[in-house]
Amino acid sequence: MLKSTVEKILRHLAMPCGKFPGLYIKFWNPSSEEYTEFLGRHGNLYAIGSNCSILQCTVFTDTLGPHRQQRPLLLL
């Protein structure tokens, strides 16, 4: 009973507010569709299409996203 209460509280804090994403994923274990919805709201992704799903084990390797800039080269 305590575990289900904690899971519900974590889900309530994670989905609308984006708080405690690691605990949300660990305890709630969302489906791929629910995880995709979470990433669409709080994942800092440019866009996610409709009717798609992203697995929790997916690794995004884009290190030069819109929040980072490439450093200029020094020419000597």
PDB file of N, CA and C in Angstrom, residues 1-75:
ATOM      1  N   MET A   1       0.815  -1.188   0.000  1.00  0.00           N
ATOM      2  CA  MET A   1       0.000   0.000   0.000  1.00  0.00           C
ATOM      3  C   MET A   1       0.864   1.259   0.000  1.00  0.00           C
ATOM      4  N   LEU A   2       1.923   1.261   0.796  1.00  0.00           N
ATOM      5  CA  LEU A   2       2.803   2.423   0.844  1.00  0.00           C
ATOM      6  C   LEU A   2       3.514   2.616  -0.486  1.00  0.00           C
ATOM      7  N   LYS A   3       3.924   1.495  -1.111  1.00  0.00           N
ATOM      8  CA  LYS A   3       4.620   1.587  -2.380  1.00  0.00           C
ATOM      9  C   LYS A   3       3.719   2.183  -3.458  1.00  0.00           C
ATOM     10  N   SER A   4       2.473   1.759  -3.524  1.00  0.00           N
ATOM     11  CA  SER A   4       1.562   2.305  -4.539  1.00  0.00           C
ATOM     12  C   SER A   4       1.278   3.783  -4.284  1.00  0.00           C
ATOM     13  N   THR A   5       1.224   4.186  -3.026  1.00  0.00           N
ATOM     14  CA  THR A   5       1.011   5.594  -2.703  1.00  0.00           C
ATOM     15  C   THR A   5       2.207   6.430  -3.144  1.00  0.00           C
ATOM     16  N   VAL A   6       3.415   5.940  -2.883  1.00  0.00           N
ATOM     17  CA  VAL A   6       4.626   6.644  -3.303  1.00  0.00           C
ATOM     18  C   VAL A   6       4.685   6.725  -4.826  1.00  0.00           C
ATOM     19  N   GLU A   7       4.345   5.649  -5.527  1.00  0.00           N
ATOM     20  CA  GLU A   7       4.348   5.655  -6.984  1.00  0.00           C
ATOM     21  C   GLU A   7       3.374   6.688  -7.532  1.00  0.00           C
ATOM     22  N   LYS A   8       2.193   6.781  -6.941  1.00  0.00           N
ATOM     23  CA  LYS A   8       1.203   7.754  -7.407  1.00  0.00           C
ATOM     24  C   LYS A   8       1.672   9.179  -7.166  1.00  0.00           C
ATOM     25  N   ILE A   9       2.314   9.415  -6.028  1.00  0.00           N
ATOM     26  CA  ILE A   9       2.827  10.758  -5.737  1.00  0.00           C
ATOM     27  C   ILE A   9       3.941  11.118  -6.710  1.00  0.00           C
ATOM     28  N   LEU A  10       4.855  10.172  -6.970  1.00  0.00           N
ATOM     29  CA  LEU A  10       5.932  10.431  -7.924  1.00  0.00           C
ATOM     30  C   LEU A  10       5.391  10.712  -9.314  1.00  0.00           C
ATOM     31  N   ARG A  11       4.390   9.964  -9.735  1.00  0.00           N
ATOM     32  CA  ARG A  11       3.805  10.190 -11.055  1.00  0.00           C
ATOM     33  C   ARG A  11       3.141  11.558 -11.120  1.00  0.00           C
ATOM     34  N   HIS A  12       2.476  11.941 -10.047  1.00  0.00           N
ATOM     35  CA  HIS A  12       1.812  13.245 -10.003  1.00  0.00           C
ATOM     36  C   HIS A  12       2.825  14.393 -10.052  1.00  0.00           C
ATOM     37  N   LEU A  13       3.987  14.210  -9.438  1.00  0.00           N
ATOM     38  CA  LEU A  13       5.016  15.244  -9.467  1.00  0.00           C
ATOM     39  C   LEU A  13       5.804  15.231 -10.775  1.00  0.00           C
ATOM     40  N   ALA A  14       5.988  14.065 -11.364  1.00  0.00           N
ATOM     41  CA  ALA A  14       6.832  13.956 -12.549  1.00  0.00           C
ATOM     42  C   ALA A  14       6.132  14.414 -13.828  1.00  0.00           C
ATOM     43  N   MET A  15       4.934  13.958 -14.076  1.00  0.00           N
ATOM     44  CA  MET A  15       4.291  14.253 -15.363  1.00  0.00           C
ATOM     45  C   MET A  15       3.981  15.742 -15.552  1.00  0.00           C
ATOM     46  N   PRO A  16       3.248  16.391 -14.675  1.00  0.00           N
ATOM     47  CA  PRO A  16       2.947  17.795 -14.937  1.00  0.00           C
ATOM     48  C   PRO A  16       4.103  18.741 -14.629  1.00  0.00           C
ATOM     49  N   CYS A  17       4.934  18.399 -13.640  1.00  0.00           N
ATOM     50  CA  CYS A  17       5.954  19.341 -13.156  1.00  0.00           C
ATOM     51  C   CYS A  17       7.367  19.015 -13.625  1.00  0.00           C
ATOM     52  N   GLY A  18       7.632  17.775 -13.986  1.00  0.00           N
ATOM     53  CA  GLY A  18       8.966  17.367 -14.410  1.00  0.00           C
ATOM     54  C   GLY A  18       9.931  17.139 -13.257  1.00  0.00           C
ATOM     55  N   LYS A  19       9.425  16.951 -12.060  1.00  0.00           N
ATOM     56  CA  LYS A  19      10.289  16.751 -10.900  1.00  0.00           C
ATOM     57  C   LYS A  19      10.548  15.260 -10.673  1.00  0.00           C
ATOM     58  N   PHE A  20      11.724  14.954 -10.176  1.00  0.00           N
ATOM     59  CA  PHE A  20      12.152  13.595  -9.827  1.00  0.00           C
ATOM     60  C   PHE A  20      12.011  12.609 -10.993  1.00  0.00           C
ATOM     61  N   PRO A  21      12.603  12.915 -12.162  1.00  0.00           N
ATOM     62  CA  PRO A  21      12.438  11.996 -13.299  1.00  0.00           C
ATOM     63  C   PRO A  21      13.074  10.631 -13.081  1.00  0.00           C
ATOM     64  N   GLY A  22      14.228  10.572 -12.400  1.00  0.00           N
ATOM     65  CA  GLY A  22      14.875   9.278 -12.159  1.00  0.00           C
ATOM     66  C   GLY A  22      14.048   8.371 -11.265  1.00  0.00           C
ATOM     67  N   LEU A  23      13.504   8.938 -10.198  1.00  0.00           N
ATOM     68  CA  LEU A  23      12.657   8.144  -9.307  1.00  0.00           C
ATOM     69  C   LEU A  23      11.368   7.720  -9.993  1.00  0.00           C
ATOM     70  N   TYR A  24      10.831   8.607 -10.813  1.00  0.00           N
ATOM     71  CA  TYR A  24       9.607   8.288 -11.559  1.00  0.00           C
ATOM     72  C   TYR A  24       9.829   7.082 -12.459  1.00  0.00           C
ATOM     73  N   ILE A  25      10.926   7.072 -13.181  1.00  0.00           N
ATOM     74  CA  ILE A  25      11.202   5.969 -14.106  1.00  0.00           C
ATOM     75  C   ILE A  25      11.500   4.686 -13.332  1.00  0.00           C
ATOM     76  N   LYS A  26      12.225   4.801 -12.225  1.00  0.00           N
ATOM     77  CA  LYS A  26      12.600   3.610 -11.456  1.00  0.00           C
ATOM     78  C   LYS A  26      11.398   2.960 -10.774  1.00  0.00           C
ATOM     79  N   PHE A  27      10.577   3.763 -10.110  1.00  0.00           N
ATOM     80  CA  PHE A  27       9.478   3.188  -9.338  1.00  0.00           C
ATOM     81  C   PHE A  27       8.213   2.966 -10.149  1.00  0.00           C
ATOM     82  N   TRP A  28       7.874   3.873 -11.045  1.00  0.00           N
ATOM     83  CA  TRP A  28       6.622   3.756 -11.781  1.00  0.00           C
ATOM     84  C   TRP A  28       6.768   2.802 -12.959  1.00  0.00           C
ATOM     85  N   ASN A  29       7.955   2.745 -13.586  1.00  0.00           N
ATOM     86  CA  ASN A  29       8.219   1.919 -14.762  1.00  0.00           C
ATOM     87  C   ASN A  29       7.170   2.175 -15.846  1.00  0.00           C
ATOM     88  N   PRO A  30       7.187   3.379 -16.425  1.00  0.00           N
ATOM     89  CA  PRO A  30       6.152   3.746 -17.389  1.00  0.00           C
ATOM     90  C   PRO A  30       6.258   2.949 -18.687  1.00  0.00           C
ATOM     91  N   SER A  31       5.144   2.849 -19.380  1.00  0.00           N
ATOM     92  CA  SER A  31       5.145   2.203 -20.697  1.00  0.00           C
ATOM     93  C   SER A  31       5.890   3.110 -21.672  1.00  0.00           C
ATOM     94  N   SER A  32       6.197   2.592 -22.854  1.00  0.00           N
ATOM     95  CA  SER A  32       6.934   3.400 -23.830  1.00  0.00           C
ATOM     96  C   SER A  32       6.129   4.616 -24.278  1.00  0.00           C
ATOM     97  N   GLU A  33       4.814   4.479 -24.365  1.00  0.00           N
ATOM     98  CA  GLU A  33       3.983   5.625 -24.753  1.00  0.00           C
ATOM     99  C   GLU A  33       3.974   6.691 -23.663  1.00  0.00           C
ATOM    100  N   GLU A  34       3.884   6.253 -22.401  1.00  0.00           N
ATOM    101  CA  GLU A  34       3.881   7.199 -21.285  1.00  0.00           C
ATOM    102  C   GLU A  34       5.254   7.865 -21.144  1.00  0.00           C
ATOM    103  N   TYR A  35       6.322   7.106 -21.370  1.00  0.00           N
ATOM    104  CA  TYR A  35       7.674   7.661 -21.323  1.00  0.00           C
ATOM    105  C   TYR A  35       7.872   8.678 -22.444  1.00  0.00           C
ATOM    106  N   THR A  36       7.324   8.398 -23.616  1.00  0.00           N
ATOM    107  CA  THR A  36       7.395   9.343 -24.730  1.00  0.00           C
ATOM    108  C   THR A  36       6.668  10.632 -24.392  1.00  0.00           C
ATOM    109  N   GLU A  37       5.518  10.524 -23.761  1.00  0.00           N
ATOM    110  CA  GLU A  37       4.784  11.716 -23.332  1.00  0.00           C
ATOM    111  C   GLU A  37       5.605  12.520 -22.321  1.00  0.00           C
ATOM    112  N   PHE A  38       6.266  11.818 -21.395  1.00  0.00           N
ATOM    113  CA  PHE A  38       7.109  12.500 -20.417  1.00  0.00           C
ATOM    114  C   PHE A  38       8.260  13.230 -21.103  1.00  0.00           C
ATOM    115  N   LEU A  39       8.924  12.575 -22.060  1.00  0.00           N
ATOM    116  CA  LEU A  39      10.024  13.222 -22.785  1.00  0.00           C
ATOM    117  C   LEU A  39       9.529  14.404 -23.614  1.00  0.00           C
ATOM    118  N   GLY A  40       8.337  14.278 -24.177  1.00  0.00           N
ATOM    119  CA  GLY A  40       7.778  15.390 -24.937  1.00  0.00           C
ATOM    120  C   GLY A  40       7.538  16.618 -24.077  1.00  0.00           C
ATOM    121  N   ARG A  41       7.159  16.403 -22.829  1.00  0.00           N
ATOM    122  CA  ARG A  41       6.900  17.520 -21.921  1.00  0.00           C
ATOM    123  C   ARG A  41       8.173  18.079 -21.302  1.00  0.00           C
ATOM    124  N   HIS A  42       9.105  17.184 -20.904  1.00  0.00           N
ATOM    125  CA  HIS A  42      10.238  17.619 -20.087  1.00  0.00           C
ATOM    126  C   HIS A  42      11.594  17.151 -20.593  1.00  0.00           C
ATOM    127  N   GLY A  43      11.677  16.600 -21.780  1.00  0.00           N
ATOM    128  CA  GLY A  43      12.934  16.021 -22.246  1.00  0.00           C
ATOM    129  C   GLY A  43      13.827  16.949 -23.028  1.00  0.00           C
ATOM    130  N   ASN A  44      13.440  18.219 -23.189  1.00  0.00           N
ATOM    131  CA  ASN A  44      14.223  19.190 -23.951  1.00  0.00           C
ATOM    132  C   ASN A  44      14.514  18.711 -25.376  1.00  0.00           C
ATOM    133  N   LEU A  45      13.565  18.026 -25.969  1.00  0.00           N
ATOM    134  CA  LEU A  45      13.691  17.592 -27.353  1.00  0.00           C
ATOM    135  C   LEU A  45      13.010  18.614 -28.252  1.00  0.00           C
ATOM    136  N   TYR A  46      13.485  18.730 -29.480  1.00  0.00           N
ATOM    137  CA  TYR A  46      12.927  19.709 -30.398  1.00  0.00           C
ATOM    138  C   TYR A  46      11.483  19.381 -30.738  1.00  0.00           C
ATOM    139  N   ALA A  47      11.221  18.135 -31.096  1.00  0.00           N
ATOM    140  CA  ALA A  47       9.857  17.734 -31.448  1.00  0.00           C
ATOM    141  C   ALA A  47       9.734  16.219 -31.343  1.00  0.00           C
ATOM    142  N   ILE A  48       8.545  15.788 -30.981  1.00  0.00           N
ATOM    143  CA  ILE A  48       8.208  14.364 -30.979  1.00  0.00           C
ATOM    144  C   ILE A  48       6.882  14.256 -31.704  1.00  0.00           C
ATOM    145  N   GLY A  49       6.828  13.405 -32.710  1.00  0.00           N
ATOM    146  CA  GLY A  49       5.612  13.251 -33.491  1.00  0.00           C
ATOM    147  C   GLY A  49       4.518  12.530 -32.719  1.00  0.00           C
ATOM    148  N   SER A  50       3.345  12.560 -33.280  1.00  0.00           N
ATOM    149  CA  SER A  50       2.229  11.853 -32.649  1.00  0.00           C
ATOM    150  C   SER A  50       2.302  10.368 -33.014  1.00  0.00           C
ATOM    151  N   ASN A  51       1.692   9.540 -32.188  1.00  0.00           N
ATOM    152  CA  ASN A  51       1.651   8.093 -32.384  1.00  0.00           C
ATOM    153  C   ASN A  51       3.039   7.474 -32.505  1.00  0.00           C
ATOM    154  N   CYS A  52       3.972   7.902 -31.647  1.00  0.00           N
ATOM    155  CA  CYS A  52       5.296   7.287 -31.615  1.00  0.00           C
ATOM    156  C   CYS A  52       5.598   6.856 -30.194  1.00  0.00           C
ATOM    157  N   SER A  53       6.610   6.036 -30.037  1.00  0.00           N
ATOM    158  CA  SER A  53       6.994   5.593 -28.703  1.00  0.00           C
ATOM    159  C   SER A  53       8.510   5.506 -28.629  1.00  0.00           C
ATOM    160  N   ILE A  54       9.048   5.806 -27.443  1.00  0.00           N
ATOM    161  CA  ILE A  54      10.484   5.763 -27.193  1.00  0.00           C
ATOM    162  C   ILE A  54      10.708   4.851 -25.987  1.00  0.00           C
ATOM    163  N   LEU A  55      11.581   3.882 -26.145  1.00  0.00           N
ATOM    164  CA  LEU A  55      11.876   2.964 -25.053  1.00  0.00           C
ATOM    165  C   LEU A  55      12.743   3.645 -24.004  1.00  0.00           C
ATOM    166  N   GLN A  56      12.664   3.164 -22.767  1.00  0.00           N
ATOM    167  CA  GLN A  56      13.451   3.736 -21.685  1.00  0.00           C
ATOM    168  C   GLN A  56      14.943   3.492 -21.866  1.00  0.00           C
ATOM    169  N   CYS A  57      15.313   2.464 -22.600  1.00  0.00           N
ATOM    170  CA  CYS A  57      16.721   2.141 -22.792  1.00  0.00           C
ATOM    171  C   CYS A  57      17.358   2.934 -23.941  1.00  0.00           C
ATOM    172  N   THR A  58      16.607   3.808 -24.584  1.00  0.00           N
ATOM    173  CA  THR A  58      17.122   4.598 -25.695  1.00  0.00           C
ATOM    174  C   THR A  58      18.146   5.612 -25.194  1.00  0.00           C
ATOM    175  N   VAL A  59      19.273   5.707 -25.922  1.00  0.00           N
ATOM    176  CA  VAL A  59      20.331   6.657 -25.587  1.00  0.00           C
ATOM    177  C   VAL A  59      20.395   7.690 -26.709  1.00  0.00           C
ATOM    178  N   PHE A  60      20.277   8.967 -26.353  1.00  0.00           N
ATOM    179  CA  PHE A  60      20.388  10.050 -27.326  1.00  0.00           C
ATOM    180  C   PHE A  60      21.833  10.520 -27.331  1.00  0.00           C
ATOM    181  N   THR A  61      22.488  10.469 -28.486  1.00  0.00           N
ATOM    182  CA  THR A  61      23.908  10.788 -28.564  1.00  0.00           C
ATOM    183  C   THR A  61      24.186  12.154 -29.171  1.00  0.00           C
ATOM    184  N   ASP A  62      23.180  12.954 -29.404  1.00  0.00           N
ATOM    185  CA  ASP A  62      23.366  14.281 -29.974  1.00  0.00           C
ATOM    186  C   ASP A  62      23.920  15.208 -28.896  1.00  0.00           C
ATOM    187  N   THR A  63      25.220  15.476 -28.951  1.00  0.00           N
ATOM    188  CA  THR A  63      25.823  16.337 -27.939  1.00  0.00           C
ATOM    189  C   THR A  63      25.820  17.796 -28.351  1.00  0.00           C
ATOM    190  N   LEU A  64      25.505  18.089 -29.589  1.00  0.00           N
ATOM    191  CA  LEU A  64      25.463  19.477 -30.053  1.00  0.00           C
ATOM    192  C   LEU A  64      24.031  19.888 -30.347  1.00  0.00           C
ATOM    193  N   GLY A  65      23.156  19.687 -29.382  1.00  0.00           N
ATOM    194  CA  GLY A  65      21.758  20.067 -29.536  1.00  0.00           C
ATOM    195  C   GLY A  65      21.589  21.574 -29.468  1.00  0.00           C
ATOM    196  N   PRO A  66      20.360  22.055 -29.457  1.00  0.00           N
ATOM    197  CA  PRO A  66      20.109  23.493 -29.471  1.00  0.00           C
ATOM    198  C   PRO A  66      20.573  24.201 -28.207  1.00  0.00           C
ATOM    199  N   HIS A  67      20.791  23.470 -27.117  1.00  0.00           N
ATOM    200  CA  HIS A  67      21.211  24.094 -25.872  1.00  0.00           C
ATOM    201  C   HIS A  67      22.730  24.214 -25.754  1.00  0.00           C
ATOM    202  N   ARG A  68      23.469  23.641 -26.693  1.00  0.00           N
ATOM    203  CA  ARG A  68      24.931  23.720 -26.666  1.00  0.00           C
ATOM    204  C   ARG A  68      25.428  24.311 -27.963  1.00  0.00           C
ATOM    205  N   GLN A  69      26.529  25.002 -27.875  1.00  0.00           N
ATOM    206  CA  GLN A  69      27.124  25.577 -29.075  1.00  0.00           C
ATOM    207  C   GLN A  69      28.517  24.996 -29.265  1.00  0.00           C
ATOM    208  N   GLN A  70      28.891  24.849 -30.516  1.00  0.00           N
ATOM    209  CA  GLN A  70      30.210  24.337 -30.823  1.00  0.00           C
ATOM    210  C   GLN A  70      31.238  25.446 -30.608  1.00  0.00           C
ATOM    211  N   ARG A  71      32.353  25.117 -30.018  1.00  0.00           N
ATOM    212  CA  ARG A  71      33.402  26.106 -29.781  1.00  0.00           C
ATOM    213  C   ARG A  71      34.112  26.429 -31.087  1.00  0.00           C
ATOM    214  N   PRO A  72      34.468  27.684 -31.291  1.00  0.00           N
ATOM    215  CA  PRO A  72      35.187  28.037 -32.535  1.00  0.00           C
ATOM    216  C   PRO A  72      36.600  27.473 -32.501  1.00  0.00           C
ATOM    217  N   LEU A  73      37.120  27.139 -33.662  1.00  0.00           N
ATOM    218  CA  LEU A  73      38.473  26.629 -33.779  1.00  0.00           C
ATOM    219  C   LEU A  73      39.465  27.771 -33.706  1.00  0.00           C
ATOM    220  N   LEU A  74      40.588  27.540 -33.075  1.00  0.00           N
ATOM    221  CA  LEU A  74      41.658  28.520 -33.041  1.00  0.00           C
ATOM    222  C   LEU A  74      42.614  28.234 -34.177  1.00  0.00           C
ATOM    223  N   LEU A  75      42.791  29.185 -35.017  1.00  0.00           N
ATOM    224  CA  LEU A  75      43.745  29.038 -36.136  1.00  0.00           C
ATOM    225  C   LEU A  75      44.987  29.816 -35.796  1.00  0.00           C
TER     226      LEU A  75
END
